[in-house]
Short mmCIF file of C-alpha atoms and ligand atoms in Angstrom, two decimals:
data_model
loop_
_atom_site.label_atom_id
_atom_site.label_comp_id
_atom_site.label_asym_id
_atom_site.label_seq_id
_atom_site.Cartn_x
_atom_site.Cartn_y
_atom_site.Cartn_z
CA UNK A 25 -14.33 -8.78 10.54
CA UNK A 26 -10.70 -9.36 10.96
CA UNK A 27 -8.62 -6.84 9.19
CA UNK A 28 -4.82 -6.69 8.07
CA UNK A 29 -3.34 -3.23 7.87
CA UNK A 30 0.11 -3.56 6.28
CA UNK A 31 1.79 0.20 6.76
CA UNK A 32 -0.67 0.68 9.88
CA UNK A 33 1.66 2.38 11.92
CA UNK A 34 1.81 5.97 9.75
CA UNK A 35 -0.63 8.81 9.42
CA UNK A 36 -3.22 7.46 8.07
CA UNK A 37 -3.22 3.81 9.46
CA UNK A 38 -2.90 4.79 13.48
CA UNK A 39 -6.20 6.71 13.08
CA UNK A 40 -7.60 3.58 10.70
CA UNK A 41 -6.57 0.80 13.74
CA UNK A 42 -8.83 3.22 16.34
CA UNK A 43 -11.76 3.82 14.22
CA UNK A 44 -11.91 0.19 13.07
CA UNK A 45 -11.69 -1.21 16.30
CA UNK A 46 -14.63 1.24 17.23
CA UNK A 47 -16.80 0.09 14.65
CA UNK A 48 -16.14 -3.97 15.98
CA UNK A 49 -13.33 -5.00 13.74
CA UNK A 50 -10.70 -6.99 15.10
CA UNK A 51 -7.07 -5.35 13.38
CA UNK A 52 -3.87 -7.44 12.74
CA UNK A 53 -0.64 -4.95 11.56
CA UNK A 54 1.84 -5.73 9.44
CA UNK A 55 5.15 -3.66 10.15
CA UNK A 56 9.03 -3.80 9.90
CA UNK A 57 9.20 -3.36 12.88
CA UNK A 58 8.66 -6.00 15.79
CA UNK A 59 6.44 -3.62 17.97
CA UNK A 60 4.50 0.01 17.42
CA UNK A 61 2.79 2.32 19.48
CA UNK A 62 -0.67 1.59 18.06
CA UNK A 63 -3.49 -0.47 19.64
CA UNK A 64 -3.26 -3.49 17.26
CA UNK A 65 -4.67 -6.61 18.34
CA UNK A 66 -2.51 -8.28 16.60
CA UNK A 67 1.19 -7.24 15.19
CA UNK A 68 3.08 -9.27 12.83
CA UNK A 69 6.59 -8.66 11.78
CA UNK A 70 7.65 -8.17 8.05
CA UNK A 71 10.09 -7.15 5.68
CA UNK A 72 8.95 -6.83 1.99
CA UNK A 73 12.66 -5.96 1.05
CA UNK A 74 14.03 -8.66 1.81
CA UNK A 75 10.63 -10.51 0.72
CA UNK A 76 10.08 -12.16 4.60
CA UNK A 77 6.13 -12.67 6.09
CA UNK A 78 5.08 -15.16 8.01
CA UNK A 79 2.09 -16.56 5.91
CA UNK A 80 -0.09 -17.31 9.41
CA UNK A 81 -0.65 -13.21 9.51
CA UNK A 82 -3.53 -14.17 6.74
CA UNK A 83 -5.05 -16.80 9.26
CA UNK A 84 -8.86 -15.59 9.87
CA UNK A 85 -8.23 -11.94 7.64
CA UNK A 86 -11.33 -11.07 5.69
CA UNK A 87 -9.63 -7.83 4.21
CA UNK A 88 -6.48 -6.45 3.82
CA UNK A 89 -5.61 -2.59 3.62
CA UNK A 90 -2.10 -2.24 2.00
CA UNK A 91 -1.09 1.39 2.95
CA UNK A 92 2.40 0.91 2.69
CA UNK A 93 5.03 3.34 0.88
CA UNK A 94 8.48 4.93 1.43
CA UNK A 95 6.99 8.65 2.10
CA UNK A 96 7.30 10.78 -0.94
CA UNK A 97 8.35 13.83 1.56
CA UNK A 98 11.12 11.55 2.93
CA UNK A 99 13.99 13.72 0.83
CA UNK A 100 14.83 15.44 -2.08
CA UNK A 101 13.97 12.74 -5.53
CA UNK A 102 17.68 11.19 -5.90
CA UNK A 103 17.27 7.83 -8.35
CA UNK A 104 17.71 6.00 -5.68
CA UNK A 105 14.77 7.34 -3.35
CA UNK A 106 12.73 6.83 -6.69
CA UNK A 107 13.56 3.45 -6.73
CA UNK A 108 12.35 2.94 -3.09
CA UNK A 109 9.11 4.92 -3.23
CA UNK A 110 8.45 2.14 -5.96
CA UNK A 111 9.52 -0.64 -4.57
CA UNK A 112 8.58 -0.20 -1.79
CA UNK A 113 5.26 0.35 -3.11
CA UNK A 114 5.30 -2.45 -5.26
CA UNK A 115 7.18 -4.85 -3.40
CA UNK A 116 4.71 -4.89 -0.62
CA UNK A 117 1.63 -5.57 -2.63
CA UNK A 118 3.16 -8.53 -4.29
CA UNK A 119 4.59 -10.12 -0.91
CA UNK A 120 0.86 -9.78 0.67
CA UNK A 121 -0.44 -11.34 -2.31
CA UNK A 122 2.02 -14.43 -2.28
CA UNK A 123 0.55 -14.84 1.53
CA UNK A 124 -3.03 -14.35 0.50
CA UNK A 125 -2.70 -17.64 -1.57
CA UNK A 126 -3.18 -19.51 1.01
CA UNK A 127 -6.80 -17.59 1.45
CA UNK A 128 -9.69 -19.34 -0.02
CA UNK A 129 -10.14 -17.83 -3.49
CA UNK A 130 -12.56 -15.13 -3.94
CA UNK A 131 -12.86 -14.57 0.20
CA UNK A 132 -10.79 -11.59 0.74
CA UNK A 133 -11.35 -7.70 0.25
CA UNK A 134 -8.58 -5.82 -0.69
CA UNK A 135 -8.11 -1.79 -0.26
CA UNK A 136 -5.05 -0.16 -1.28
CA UNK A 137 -3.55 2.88 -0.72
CA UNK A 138 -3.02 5.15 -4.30
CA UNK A 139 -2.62 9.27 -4.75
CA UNK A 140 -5.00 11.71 -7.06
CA UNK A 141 -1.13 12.17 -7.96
CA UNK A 142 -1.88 9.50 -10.75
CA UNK A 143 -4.18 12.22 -12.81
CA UNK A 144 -0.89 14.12 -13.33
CA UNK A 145 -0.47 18.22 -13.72
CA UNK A 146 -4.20 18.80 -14.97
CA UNK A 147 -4.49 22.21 -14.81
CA UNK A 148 -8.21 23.12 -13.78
CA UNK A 149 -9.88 20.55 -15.64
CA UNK A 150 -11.98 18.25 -13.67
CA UNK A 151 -10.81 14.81 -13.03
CA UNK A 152 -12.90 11.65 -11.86
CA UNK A 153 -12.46 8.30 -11.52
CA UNK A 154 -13.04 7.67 -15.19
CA UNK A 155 -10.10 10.11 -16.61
CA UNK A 156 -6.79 9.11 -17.76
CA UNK A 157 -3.41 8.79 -16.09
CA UNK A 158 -1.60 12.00 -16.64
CA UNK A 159 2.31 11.92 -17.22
CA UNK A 160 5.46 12.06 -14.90
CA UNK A 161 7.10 10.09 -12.51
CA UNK A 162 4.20 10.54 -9.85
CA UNK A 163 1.34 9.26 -12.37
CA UNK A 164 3.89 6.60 -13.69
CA UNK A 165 4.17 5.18 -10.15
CA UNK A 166 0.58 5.49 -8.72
CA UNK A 167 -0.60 3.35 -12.24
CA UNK A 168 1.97 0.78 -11.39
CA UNK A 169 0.42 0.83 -8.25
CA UNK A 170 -2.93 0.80 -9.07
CA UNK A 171 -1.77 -2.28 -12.10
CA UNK A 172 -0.47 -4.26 -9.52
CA UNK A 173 -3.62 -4.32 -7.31
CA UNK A 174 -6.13 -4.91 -10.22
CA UNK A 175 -3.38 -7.88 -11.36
CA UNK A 176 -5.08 -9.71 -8.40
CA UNK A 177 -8.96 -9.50 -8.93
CA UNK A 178 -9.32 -13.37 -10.22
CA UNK A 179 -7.67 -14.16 -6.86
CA UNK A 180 -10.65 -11.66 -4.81
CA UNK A 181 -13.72 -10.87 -3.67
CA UNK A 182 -13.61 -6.88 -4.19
CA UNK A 183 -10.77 -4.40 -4.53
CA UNK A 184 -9.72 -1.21 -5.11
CA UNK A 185 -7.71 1.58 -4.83
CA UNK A 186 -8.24 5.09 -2.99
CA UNK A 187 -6.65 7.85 -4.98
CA UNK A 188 -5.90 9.67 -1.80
CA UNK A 189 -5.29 13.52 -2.03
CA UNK A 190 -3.83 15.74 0.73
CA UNK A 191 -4.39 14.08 3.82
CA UNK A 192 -5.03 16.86 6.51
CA UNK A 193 -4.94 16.34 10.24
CA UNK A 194 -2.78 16.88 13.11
CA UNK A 195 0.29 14.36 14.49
CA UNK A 196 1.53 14.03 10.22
CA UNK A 197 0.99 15.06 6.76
CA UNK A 198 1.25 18.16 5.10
CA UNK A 199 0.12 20.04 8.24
CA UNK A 200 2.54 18.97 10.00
CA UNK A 201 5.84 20.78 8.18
CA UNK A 202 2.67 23.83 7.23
CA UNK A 203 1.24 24.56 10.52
CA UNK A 204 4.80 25.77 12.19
CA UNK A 205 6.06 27.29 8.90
CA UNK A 206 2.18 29.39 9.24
CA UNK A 207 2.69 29.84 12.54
CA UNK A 208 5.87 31.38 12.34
CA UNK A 209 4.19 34.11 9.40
CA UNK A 210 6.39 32.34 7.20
CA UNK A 211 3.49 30.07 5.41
CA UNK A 212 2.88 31.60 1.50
CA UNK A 213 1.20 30.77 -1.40
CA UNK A 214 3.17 28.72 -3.96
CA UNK A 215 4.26 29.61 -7.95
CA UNK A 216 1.13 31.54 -8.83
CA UNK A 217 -1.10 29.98 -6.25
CA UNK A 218 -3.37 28.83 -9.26
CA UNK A 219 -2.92 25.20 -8.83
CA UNK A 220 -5.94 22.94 -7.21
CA UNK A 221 -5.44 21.02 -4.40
CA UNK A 222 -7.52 17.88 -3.96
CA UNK A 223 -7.63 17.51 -0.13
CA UNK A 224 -9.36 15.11 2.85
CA UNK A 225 -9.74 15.56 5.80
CA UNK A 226 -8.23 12.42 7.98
CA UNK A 227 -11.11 11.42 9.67
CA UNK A 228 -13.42 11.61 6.53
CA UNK A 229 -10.82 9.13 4.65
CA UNK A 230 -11.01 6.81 7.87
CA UNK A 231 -14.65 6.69 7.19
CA UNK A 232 -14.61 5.77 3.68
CA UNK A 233 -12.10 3.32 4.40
CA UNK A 234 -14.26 1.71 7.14
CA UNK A 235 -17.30 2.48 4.44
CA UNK A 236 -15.78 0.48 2.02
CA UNK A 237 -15.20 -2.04 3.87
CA UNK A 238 -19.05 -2.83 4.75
CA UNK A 239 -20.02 -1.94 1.20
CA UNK A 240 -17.34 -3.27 -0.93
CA UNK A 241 -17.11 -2.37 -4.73
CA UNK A 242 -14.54 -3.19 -7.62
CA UNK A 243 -12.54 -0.27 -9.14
CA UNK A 244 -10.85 3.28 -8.33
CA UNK A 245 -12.45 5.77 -6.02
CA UNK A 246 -11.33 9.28 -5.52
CA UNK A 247 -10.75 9.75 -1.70
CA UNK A 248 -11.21 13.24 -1.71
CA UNK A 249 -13.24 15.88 -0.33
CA UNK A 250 -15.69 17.87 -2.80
CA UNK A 251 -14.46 20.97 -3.04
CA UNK A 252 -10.51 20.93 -3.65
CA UNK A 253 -8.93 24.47 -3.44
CA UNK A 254 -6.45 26.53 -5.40
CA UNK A 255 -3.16 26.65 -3.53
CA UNK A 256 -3.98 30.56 -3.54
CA UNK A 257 -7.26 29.96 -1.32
CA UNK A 258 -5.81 26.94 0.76
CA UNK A 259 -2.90 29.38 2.01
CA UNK A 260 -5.44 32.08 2.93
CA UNK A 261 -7.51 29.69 4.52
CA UNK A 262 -5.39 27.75 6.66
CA UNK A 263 -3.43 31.31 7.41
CA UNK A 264 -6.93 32.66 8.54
CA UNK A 265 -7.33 29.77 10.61
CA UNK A 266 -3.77 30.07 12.17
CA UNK A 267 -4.62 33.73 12.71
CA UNK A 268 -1.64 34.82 10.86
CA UNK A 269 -1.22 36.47 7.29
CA UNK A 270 0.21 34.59 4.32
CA UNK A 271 3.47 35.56 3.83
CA UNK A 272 5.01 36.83 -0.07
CA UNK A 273 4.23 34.11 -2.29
CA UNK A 274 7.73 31.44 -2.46
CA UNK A 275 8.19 31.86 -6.34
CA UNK A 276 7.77 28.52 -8.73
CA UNK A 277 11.20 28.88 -10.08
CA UNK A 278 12.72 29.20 -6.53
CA UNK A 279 11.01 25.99 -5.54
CA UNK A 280 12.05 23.59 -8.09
CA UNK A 281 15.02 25.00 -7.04
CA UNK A 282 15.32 23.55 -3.72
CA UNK A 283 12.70 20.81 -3.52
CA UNK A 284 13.87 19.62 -7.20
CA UNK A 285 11.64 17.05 -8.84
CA UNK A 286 9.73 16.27 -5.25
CA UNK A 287 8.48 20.18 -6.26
CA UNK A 288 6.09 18.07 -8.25
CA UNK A 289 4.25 17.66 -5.32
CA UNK A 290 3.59 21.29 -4.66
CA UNK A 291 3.28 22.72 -8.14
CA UNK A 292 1.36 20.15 -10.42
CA UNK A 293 -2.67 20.90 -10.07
CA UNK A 294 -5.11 18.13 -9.76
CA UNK A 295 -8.82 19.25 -9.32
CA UNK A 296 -10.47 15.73 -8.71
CA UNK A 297 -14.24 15.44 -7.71
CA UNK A 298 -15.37 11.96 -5.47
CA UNK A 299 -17.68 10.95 -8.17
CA UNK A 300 -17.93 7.40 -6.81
CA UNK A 301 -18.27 8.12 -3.27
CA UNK A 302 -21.05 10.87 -4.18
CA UNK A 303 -22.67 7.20 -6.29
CA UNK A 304 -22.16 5.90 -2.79
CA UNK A 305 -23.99 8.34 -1.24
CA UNK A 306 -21.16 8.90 1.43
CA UNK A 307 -21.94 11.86 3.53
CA UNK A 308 -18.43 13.89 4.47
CA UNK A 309 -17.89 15.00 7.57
CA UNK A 310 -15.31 18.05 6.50
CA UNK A 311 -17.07 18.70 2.98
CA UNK A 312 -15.23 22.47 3.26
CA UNK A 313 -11.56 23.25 3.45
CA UNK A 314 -12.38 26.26 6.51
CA UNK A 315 -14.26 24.41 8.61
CA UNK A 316 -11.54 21.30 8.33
CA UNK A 317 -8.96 23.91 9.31
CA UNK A 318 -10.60 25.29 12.00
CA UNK A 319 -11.56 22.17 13.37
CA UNK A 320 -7.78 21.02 12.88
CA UNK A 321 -6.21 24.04 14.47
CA UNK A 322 -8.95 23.67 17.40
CA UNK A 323 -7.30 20.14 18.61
CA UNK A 324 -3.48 21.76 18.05
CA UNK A 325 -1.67 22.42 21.51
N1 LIG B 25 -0.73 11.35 3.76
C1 LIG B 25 -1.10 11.82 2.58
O1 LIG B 25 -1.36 13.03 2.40
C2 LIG B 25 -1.26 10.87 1.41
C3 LIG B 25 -1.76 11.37 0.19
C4 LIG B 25 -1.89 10.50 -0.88
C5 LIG B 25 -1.52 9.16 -0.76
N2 LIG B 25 -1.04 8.71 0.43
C6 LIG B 25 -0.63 7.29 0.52
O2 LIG B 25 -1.38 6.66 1.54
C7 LIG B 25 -0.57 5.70 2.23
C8 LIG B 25 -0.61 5.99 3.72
O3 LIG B 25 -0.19 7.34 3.93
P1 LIG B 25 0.45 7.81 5.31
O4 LIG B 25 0.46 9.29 5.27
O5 LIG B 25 -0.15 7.07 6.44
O6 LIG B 25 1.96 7.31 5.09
P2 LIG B 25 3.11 7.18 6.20
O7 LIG B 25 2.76 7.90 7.45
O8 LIG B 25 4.39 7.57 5.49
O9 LIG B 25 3.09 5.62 6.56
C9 LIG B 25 3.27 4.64 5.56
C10 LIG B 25 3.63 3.32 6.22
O10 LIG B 25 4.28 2.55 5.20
C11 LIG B 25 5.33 1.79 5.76
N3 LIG B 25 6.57 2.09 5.01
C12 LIG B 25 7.25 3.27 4.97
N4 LIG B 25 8.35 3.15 4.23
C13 LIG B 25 8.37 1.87 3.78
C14 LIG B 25 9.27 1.12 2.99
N5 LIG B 25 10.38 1.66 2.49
N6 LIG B 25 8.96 -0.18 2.74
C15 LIG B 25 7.84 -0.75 3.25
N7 LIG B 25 6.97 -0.10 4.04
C16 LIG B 25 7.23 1.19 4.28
C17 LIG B 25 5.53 2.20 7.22
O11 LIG B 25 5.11 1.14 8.08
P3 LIG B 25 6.16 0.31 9.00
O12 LIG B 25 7.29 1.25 9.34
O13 LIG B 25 5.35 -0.07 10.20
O14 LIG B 25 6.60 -0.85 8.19
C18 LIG B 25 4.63 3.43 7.36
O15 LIG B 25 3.96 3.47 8.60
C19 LIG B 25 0.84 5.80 1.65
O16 LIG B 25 1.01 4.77 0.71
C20 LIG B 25 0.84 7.16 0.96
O17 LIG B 25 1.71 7.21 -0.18
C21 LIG B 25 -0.90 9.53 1.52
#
């Protein structure tokens, strides 16, 4: 299978370009920039800004995964970041689907990246993919997201799109700005510690993604792990792992001070189960958050 990865070169799409090409796939990569670091087979230059792709980077693609986004932990929420994380969101989707036109109808897969940020705050009810978009800007932007991608079904064979929670691994992510802040004994739990944390580990949501792509299905799935944590219990875990102790919890009011509305991402509590992948009968590697951690902190140098 020939796969285009548009956003390929970030966290989660360096580790997708190995695993695929593992498993037999051939990858093509869509970036703005005119060369990366990863082991494409093919790279194709882009800018969805300025609304530039050359349409031969659909030539011979049987799926695309659109992982693309300006990163949410880029800066603090001005209205103009806002702007980008949508447009850059949106933009992206609708510039691959202009290309895809020229892709027999009904002959192309199409995976795209969303967040279990689109159930909004939720407290410690349990979401799945059958609940309803919460409220705020995050929920606003991944259902204008997830609109977008559904917009094209006539035009496919299968879609959907991963609500992806926490993505844990080394080289990126969360862990990257936690594990020094930890190391340092400076790592503490957050507000009251009572909000969940929906969490994957990296190589699980590789799998699913490479899953999917054998086994394609229409709709939303929940790429998460199956047993999300309260912010209280991830600190303690990943401190335990770290062999350090979590330091006095960083008050809530103290970080919507300085984070401002990006303290969203820390504060708002989404406790999402994979009900589809459990339908799907996928078996997770990291099912548990210690075991991910330690295995995590194993590979650190
Ligand atoms: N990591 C997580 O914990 C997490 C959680 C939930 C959802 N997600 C979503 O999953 C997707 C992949 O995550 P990731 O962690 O791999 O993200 P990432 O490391 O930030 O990489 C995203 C890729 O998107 C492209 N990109 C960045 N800014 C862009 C812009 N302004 N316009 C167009 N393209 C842009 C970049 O590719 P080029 O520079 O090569 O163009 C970049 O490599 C993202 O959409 C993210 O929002 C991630």
């Amino acid at each position: 299978m020939r796969v285009l990865i548009a956003g390929g070169t970030g966290f989660v799409g360096r580790a997708l370009i190995t695993s695929l090409q593992a498993a037999g796939h051939e990858v093509a990569l869509l970036s703005r920039s005119a060369k990366s670091e990863t082991s494409a087979d093919l790279h194709w230059k882009w800018d969805p800004k300025e609304g530039q792709i050359n349409e031969r980077c659909m030539e011979g693609v049987d799926a695309v995964v659109n992982l693309c986004g300006e990163n949410l932990a880029s800066g603090r929420w001005t209205s103009k970041r806002k702007l980008l994380f949508r447009s850059s969101r949106l933009d992206s989707i609708r510039l691959l689907a202009g290309a895809a036109k020229s892709v027999q109808p009904g002959s192309l897969v199409w995976l795209n990246a969303s967040a279990t940020g689109f159930y909004g705050d939720r407290g410690s009810e349990w979401c799945d993919e059958s609940s309803r978009a919460g409220k705020g800007f995050l929920a606003e932007l991944c259902s204008e997201w997830e609109a977008e991608v559904a917009a094209l079904a006539p035009q496919l064979k299968h879609w959907t799109v991963l609500r992806i929670g926490m993505v844990l691994d080394n080289g990126g992510g969360a862990l990257a700005k936690l594990v020094p802040l930890f190391r340092w004994g400076l790592g503490s739990r957050l507000g009251d510690g009572a909000q969940w944390i929906s969490w994957i580990h990296r190589q699980d949501l590789v799998a699913i993604i490479t899953d999917w792509l054998q086994r394609p299905q229409n709709g939303p799935i929940n790429a998460v792990s199956p047993e999300p944590v309260t912010n209280d219990e991830f600190t303690k875990i990943l401190a335990k792992s770290l062999h350090r102790r979590p330091f006095l919890p960083a008050p809530a009011w103290a970080i919507r001070l300085g984070l401002g509305e990006m303290s969203q991402v820390v504060l708002t509590s989404q406790r999402v189960r994979p009900a589809r992948l459990e339908e799907r009968s996928f078996v997770f590697q990291f099912p548990h958050l210690t075991e991910a951690c330690e295995e995590i902190v194993d590979r650190l140098v």
